[in-house]
Amino acid sequence: MNVPVRLYSAVQEHKLRFHFVHEKDSSPIGYQKICKKEEKPVSEDEIVKAFEFTKGEYVFMDEEDFKAARVEGYKTIDIVDFVPYEDIDPIYFAHTYYVGPDRGAEKVYSLLVKAMETSELTGIAKFVMRDKQNLGALRIRDGVITLEQLHFADEIRPVDEIKPGQARVSKEELQMAERLIESFTSEWDPEKYKDTYRDELCAIIRAKRKGKDVHAAPDVEEEAPTDLMTALRESIERSRGGRRPSRNGDLGDLSKQELDKRAKAAGIEGRSKMTKAELVRALRSAA
């Protein structure tokens, strides 16, 4: 039986996201993909996936190679077994997804839900995600199928190397430890456990904001790539022994901030919305 479905992340973590900024002016810090050999930025269309077969020896892979590796679970969630859920050791659980019906598949999806609820069993499945085959456990939660991503058995590290050696424990010590555990025993209630560290960080952030310990980030425009005509024109000028002479000097080598200052001094309107290439052209026209 084939049930068209879609995956949705079942967990929304409440992480606080911090940014790296330049302390002097609160400008965000940018990152580039740099070729380590040429020490120059690399464009996206020049980046390929590669597997390091031996040290320094790479095998390039493209999308067709990944499509060729069609195994169980390629673009499907293939159920291979049904087992009791309690038989699965929690150490195998990795991540939880909701599995919702795709458009037009509501009836067959509901049929599978009811059948699994009646059996009280969990479906063990295989599926491929992010170029990796995964093991999963399908179970029903509040009338919806959930997919628990599982680790494979060979991904679980053995405990032999960290297991403590034999140590003598007295009867009195054991009884005291058991009484301590018993004193903390209660019913499982997930609502009673809160992320107190996040709450404290939020309180500190709000207090610093109230105290005006806030740094305003300047407006930073993303530099647009130089348009084709400008790039061709500059290449021709370089091939003739340099760019067009200008009383402003070699404008193409100036930063966008410096170009903006010169555009302001030249009275060029609309300069705040211009890209670096547009500022260069406007300054050359005004020269």
Short mmCIF file of C-alpha atoms in Angstrom, two decimals:
data_model
loop_
_atom_site.label_atom_id
_atom_site.label_comp_id
_atom_site.label_asym_id
_atom_site.label_seq_id
_atom_site.Cartn_x
_atom_site.Cartn_y
_atom_site.Cartn_z
CA MET A 1 0.00 0.00 0.00
CA ASN A 2 1.32 3.45 -0.94
CA VAL A 3 0.35 6.50 1.17
CA PRO A 4 1.55 9.89 -0.20
CA VAL A 5 2.78 11.94 2.77
CA ARG A 6 4.76 15.03 3.76
CA LEU A 7 7.25 15.41 6.63
CA TYR A 8 7.06 18.22 9.21
CA SER A 9 9.49 18.79 12.07
CA ALA A 10 7.67 17.87 15.28
CA VAL A 11 10.00 19.88 17.53
CA GLN A 12 10.47 23.65 17.62
CA GLU A 13 13.47 24.39 19.80
CA HIS A 14 13.47 27.69 21.69
CA LYS A 15 17.09 28.58 21.00
CA LEU A 16 18.36 32.10 21.50
CA ARG A 17 20.23 33.14 18.36
CA PHE A 18 23.18 35.46 18.82
CA HIS A 19 24.99 37.37 16.05
CA PHE A 20 28.65 38.24 15.64
CA VAL A 21 29.07 42.00 15.15
CA HIS A 22 31.96 44.46 14.94
CA GLU A 23 32.21 45.96 18.44
CA LYS A 24 33.28 49.37 17.11
CA ASP A 25 30.18 50.07 14.99
CA SER A 26 27.77 47.12 15.61
CA SER A 27 27.98 46.08 11.95
CA PRO A 28 27.21 42.39 11.30
CA ILE A 29 30.17 40.14 10.52
CA GLY A 30 29.88 38.45 7.11
CA TYR A 31 31.30 35.14 6.04
CA GLN A 32 32.58 34.02 2.66
CA LYS A 33 33.42 30.65 1.12
CA ILE A 34 37.15 30.98 0.46
CA CYS A 35 39.36 28.75 -1.67
CA LYS A 36 42.19 27.82 0.71
CA LYS A 37 44.71 27.57 -2.13
CA GLU A 38 43.89 30.80 -4.00
CA GLU A 39 42.69 32.63 -0.86
CA LYS A 40 39.84 34.11 -2.91
CA PRO A 41 36.02 33.89 -2.58
CA VAL A 42 34.41 31.10 -4.64
CA SER A 43 31.03 31.46 -6.35
CA GLU A 44 28.29 28.88 -5.71
CA ASP A 45 28.44 27.49 -9.26
CA GLU A 46 32.10 26.52 -8.75
CA ILE A 47 31.44 24.49 -5.59
CA VAL A 48 30.86 20.73 -5.87
CA LYS A 49 30.34 17.91 -3.39
CA ALA A 50 33.34 15.63 -3.06
CA PHE A 51 34.21 12.48 -1.12
CA GLU A 52 37.78 12.23 0.23
CA PHE A 53 38.63 8.67 -0.80
CA THR A 54 42.18 8.85 0.55
CA LYS A 55 44.06 11.79 2.06
CA GLY A 56 43.98 14.56 -0.55
CA GLU A 57 42.23 12.42 -3.20
CA TYR A 58 38.68 13.56 -3.91
CA VAL A 59 35.89 11.99 -5.96
CA PHE A 60 33.46 14.62 -7.30
CA MET A 61 29.75 13.84 -6.99
CA ASP A 62 26.78 15.41 -8.77
CA GLU A 63 23.01 15.07 -8.38
CA GLU A 64 22.84 12.22 -10.89
CA ASP A 65 25.23 10.16 -8.75
CA PHE A 66 22.97 10.50 -5.72
CA LYS A 67 19.90 9.64 -7.78
CA ALA A 68 21.67 6.52 -9.05
CA ALA A 69 22.01 5.21 -5.49
CA ARG A 70 18.36 4.14 -5.33
CA VAL A 71 17.92 1.98 -2.23
CA GLU A 72 15.12 1.27 0.23
CA GLY A 73 13.55 4.53 1.30
CA TYR A 74 14.60 6.64 -1.70
CA LYS A 75 11.80 9.27 -1.88
CA THR A 76 9.61 6.89 0.17
CA ILE A 77 9.29 5.69 3.76
CA ASP A 78 9.43 1.90 3.38
CA ILE A 79 7.99 -0.07 6.32
CA VAL A 80 9.98 -3.29 6.75
CA ASP A 81 8.72 -4.58 10.15
CA PHE A 82 6.19 -4.01 12.94
CA VAL A 83 7.42 -4.29 16.55
CA PRO A 84 6.21 -3.34 20.06
CA TYR A 85 7.22 0.28 20.75
CA GLU A 86 8.46 -0.53 24.26
CA ASP A 87 11.06 -2.89 22.77
CA ILE A 88 12.99 0.03 21.27
CA ASP A 89 15.78 1.34 23.51
CA PRO A 90 15.53 5.18 23.77
CA ILE A 91 19.24 5.44 22.94
CA TYR A 92 18.30 4.83 19.29
CA PHE A 93 16.00 7.89 19.05
CA ALA A 94 17.51 10.84 17.15
CA HIS A 95 14.80 13.25 15.92
CA THR A 96 11.01 13.36 15.60
CA TYR A 97 8.95 14.33 12.54
CA TYR A 98 5.22 14.53 11.94
CA VAL A 99 4.09 12.60 8.86
CA GLY A 100 1.04 14.30 7.36
CA PRO A 101 -1.07 13.18 4.38
CA ASP A 102 -0.27 14.65 0.99
CA ARG A 103 -3.08 16.26 -0.99
CA GLY A 104 -5.75 13.71 -1.90
CA ALA A 105 -4.33 10.99 0.37
CA GLU A 106 -6.49 11.69 3.45
CA LYS A 107 -8.58 8.50 3.22
CA VAL A 108 -5.74 6.00 2.78
CA TYR A 109 -3.74 7.90 5.43
CA SER A 110 -6.64 7.58 7.93
CA LEU A 111 -6.88 3.88 7.13
CA LEU A 112 -3.21 3.37 8.00
CA VAL A 113 -3.61 5.37 11.21
CA LYS A 114 -6.57 3.28 12.39
CA ALA A 115 -4.87 0.00 11.46
CA MET A 116 -1.73 0.93 13.41
CA GLU A 117 -3.78 2.10 16.41
CA THR A 118 -5.64 -1.23 16.45
CA SER A 119 -2.43 -3.28 16.21
CA GLU A 120 -0.67 -1.20 18.92
CA LEU A 121 2.56 -1.85 17.03
CA THR A 122 5.26 0.43 15.68
CA GLY A 123 6.38 0.33 12.06
CA ILE A 124 10.13 0.10 11.47
CA ALA A 125 10.99 1.86 8.22
CA LYS A 126 13.85 3.04 6.03
CA PHE A 127 14.02 6.44 4.34
CA VAL A 128 16.66 8.59 2.64
CA MET A 129 17.14 12.17 3.80
CA ARG A 130 20.05 14.56 3.10
CA ASP A 131 22.06 11.99 1.16
CA LYS A 132 21.82 9.46 4.01
CA GLN A 133 19.66 6.39 4.53
CA ASN A 134 17.94 6.48 7.90
CA LEU A 135 16.11 4.04 10.11
CA GLY A 136 12.80 5.18 11.55
CA ALA A 137 9.97 4.16 13.89
CA LEU A 138 6.42 5.05 12.82
CA ARG A 139 3.85 5.37 15.58
CA ILE A 140 0.53 7.14 16.18
CA ARG A 141 0.29 10.24 18.39
CA ASP A 142 -3.04 12.07 18.75
CA GLY A 143 -4.31 10.65 15.47
CA VAL A 144 -1.19 11.63 13.49
CA ILE A 145 1.70 9.44 12.34
CA THR A 146 5.05 10.41 13.84
CA LEU A 147 8.38 9.31 12.44
CA GLU A 148 11.08 8.81 15.05
CA GLN A 149 14.43 8.92 13.27
CA LEU A 150 16.59 6.13 14.71
CA HIS A 151 20.32 5.50 14.81
CA PHE A 152 21.54 2.27 13.24
CA ALA A 153 22.93 -0.32 15.65
CA ASP A 154 26.51 0.19 14.45
CA GLU A 155 26.23 3.93 15.24
CA ILE A 156 25.76 3.26 18.96
CA ARG A 157 29.11 3.24 20.75
CA PRO A 158 29.82 0.29 23.08
CA VAL A 159 30.06 1.11 26.78
CA ASP A 160 32.91 -1.26 27.60
CA GLU A 161 35.54 1.48 27.55
CA ILE A 162 33.67 3.71 30.01
CA LYS A 163 31.99 1.15 32.26
CA PRO A 164 33.38 1.44 35.82
CA GLY A 165 35.31 -1.46 37.31
CA GLN A 166 33.90 -3.65 40.06
CA ALA A 167 33.59 -1.69 43.32
CA ARG A 168 32.23 -2.99 46.62
CA VAL A 169 28.98 -1.31 47.73
CA SER A 170 27.66 -1.96 51.22
CA LYS A 171 24.04 -2.87 51.94
CA GLU A 172 23.56 0.32 53.99
CA GLU A 173 24.90 2.52 51.16
CA LEU A 174 22.58 0.85 48.67
CA GLN A 175 19.54 1.28 50.95
CA MET A 176 20.36 4.97 51.44
CA ALA A 177 20.68 5.51 47.69
CA GLU A 178 17.34 3.74 47.09
CA ARG A 179 15.61 5.95 49.71
CA LEU A 180 17.04 9.05 48.00
CA ILE A 181 15.64 7.94 44.64
CA GLU A 182 12.29 7.12 46.23
CA SER A 183 12.07 10.62 47.75
CA PHE A 184 12.26 12.14 44.24
CA THR A 185 9.83 9.70 42.61
CA SER A 186 6.77 11.31 40.96
CA GLU A 187 4.49 11.07 37.92
CA TRP A 188 5.94 12.15 34.57
CA ASP A 189 4.70 15.67 33.79
CA PRO A 190 6.67 17.36 30.96
CA GLU A 191 4.98 20.73 31.65
CA LYS A 192 6.76 21.11 34.98
CA TYR A 193 10.24 21.23 33.44
CA LYS A 194 11.29 24.62 32.08
CA ASP A 195 14.37 25.94 30.30
CA THR A 196 15.52 28.17 33.19
CA TYR A 197 18.87 29.03 31.56
CA ARG A 198 17.09 30.54 28.54
CA ASP A 199 14.73 32.44 30.87
CA GLU A 200 17.68 33.92 32.79
CA LEU A 201 19.44 34.95 29.56
CA CYS A 202 16.23 36.62 28.32
CA ALA A 203 15.92 38.50 31.63
CA ILE A 204 19.52 39.75 31.32
CA ILE A 205 18.91 40.85 27.70
CA ARG A 206 15.75 42.76 28.68
CA ALA A 207 17.53 44.38 31.68
CA LYS A 208 20.46 45.52 29.51
CA ARG A 209 18.00 46.90 26.95
CA LYS A 210 16.12 48.85 29.65
CA GLY A 211 19.45 50.24 30.84
CA LYS A 212 20.07 51.44 27.28
CA ASP A 213 23.04 49.09 26.91
CA VAL A 214 21.92 48.63 23.32
CA HIS A 215 24.02 48.95 20.17
CA ALA A 216 22.16 49.99 17.04
CA ALA A 217 23.31 48.25 13.90
CA PRO A 218 23.99 50.57 10.95
CA ASP A 219 22.20 50.08 7.66
CA VAL A 220 24.38 47.74 5.63
CA GLU A 221 23.49 47.10 2.02
CA GLU A 222 24.39 43.77 0.50
CA GLU A 223 26.72 44.35 -2.43
CA ALA A 224 25.14 43.27 -5.66
CA PRO A 225 27.35 41.53 -8.22
CA THR A 226 28.73 43.79 -10.93
CA ASP A 227 26.45 43.72 -13.96
CA LEU A 228 27.72 42.06 -17.13
CA MET A 229 28.15 45.25 -19.19
CA THR A 230 30.20 46.94 -16.46
CA ALA A 231 32.37 43.83 -16.04
CA LEU A 232 32.98 43.64 -19.81
CA ARG A 233 33.77 47.36 -20.04
CA GLU A 234 36.26 47.18 -17.17
CA SER A 235 37.92 44.10 -18.69
CA ILE A 236 38.36 45.95 -22.01
CA GLU A 237 39.81 48.99 -20.21
CA ARG A 238 42.25 46.76 -18.28
CA SER A 239 43.33 45.08 -21.52
CA ARG A 240 44.14 48.55 -22.95
CA GLY A 241 46.43 49.32 -20.07
CA GLY A 242 44.09 50.56 -17.37
CA ARG A 243 40.65 51.95 -16.65
CA ARG A 244 39.34 55.20 -18.03
CA PRO A 245 41.20 58.12 -16.50
CA SER A 246 39.14 59.88 -13.87
CA ARG A 247 39.76 62.79 -11.55
CA ASN A 248 38.34 60.54 -8.84
CA GLY A 249 41.11 57.96 -9.29
CA ASP A 250 40.49 54.20 -9.63
CA LEU A 251 36.88 54.13 -8.40
CA GLY A 252 36.47 50.37 -8.78
CA ASP A 253 39.00 49.75 -6.00
CA LEU A 254 37.23 51.97 -3.46
CA SER A 255 34.90 50.62 -0.78
CA LYS A 256 31.15 51.21 -1.05
CA GLN A 257 31.31 53.54 1.97
CA GLU A 258 34.00 55.68 0.28
CA LEU A 259 32.03 55.73 -2.97
CA ASP A 260 28.94 56.83 -1.04
CA LYS A 261 30.88 59.71 0.51
CA ARG A 262 32.10 60.85 -2.90
CA ALA A 263 28.58 60.55 -4.34
CA LYS A 264 27.26 62.73 -1.49
CA ALA A 265 29.93 65.32 -2.16
CA ALA A 266 29.06 65.25 -5.87
CA GLY A 267 25.35 65.75 -5.08
CA ILE A 268 24.26 62.49 -6.71
CA GLU A 269 20.63 61.74 -5.82
CA GLY A 270 19.35 58.28 -4.86
CA ARG A 271 22.85 57.17 -3.86
CA SER A 272 21.65 55.33 -0.71
CA LYS A 273 19.80 52.78 -2.86
CA MET A 274 22.63 52.30 -5.38
CA THR A 275 24.87 49.26 -5.57
CA LYS A 276 28.64 49.68 -5.69
CA ALA A 277 28.66 49.27 -9.48
CA GLU A 278 25.91 51.88 -9.86
CA LEU A 279 27.81 54.33 -7.65
CA VAL A 280 30.94 53.87 -9.79
CA ARG A 281 28.97 54.58 -12.97
CA ALA A 282 27.23 57.59 -11.45
CA LEU A 283 30.55 59.10 -10.28
CA ARG A 284 32.16 58.54 -13.66
CA SER A 285 29.21 60.21 -15.37
CA ALA A 286 29.45 63.16 -12.99
CA ALA A 287 33.20 63.51 -13.53
#
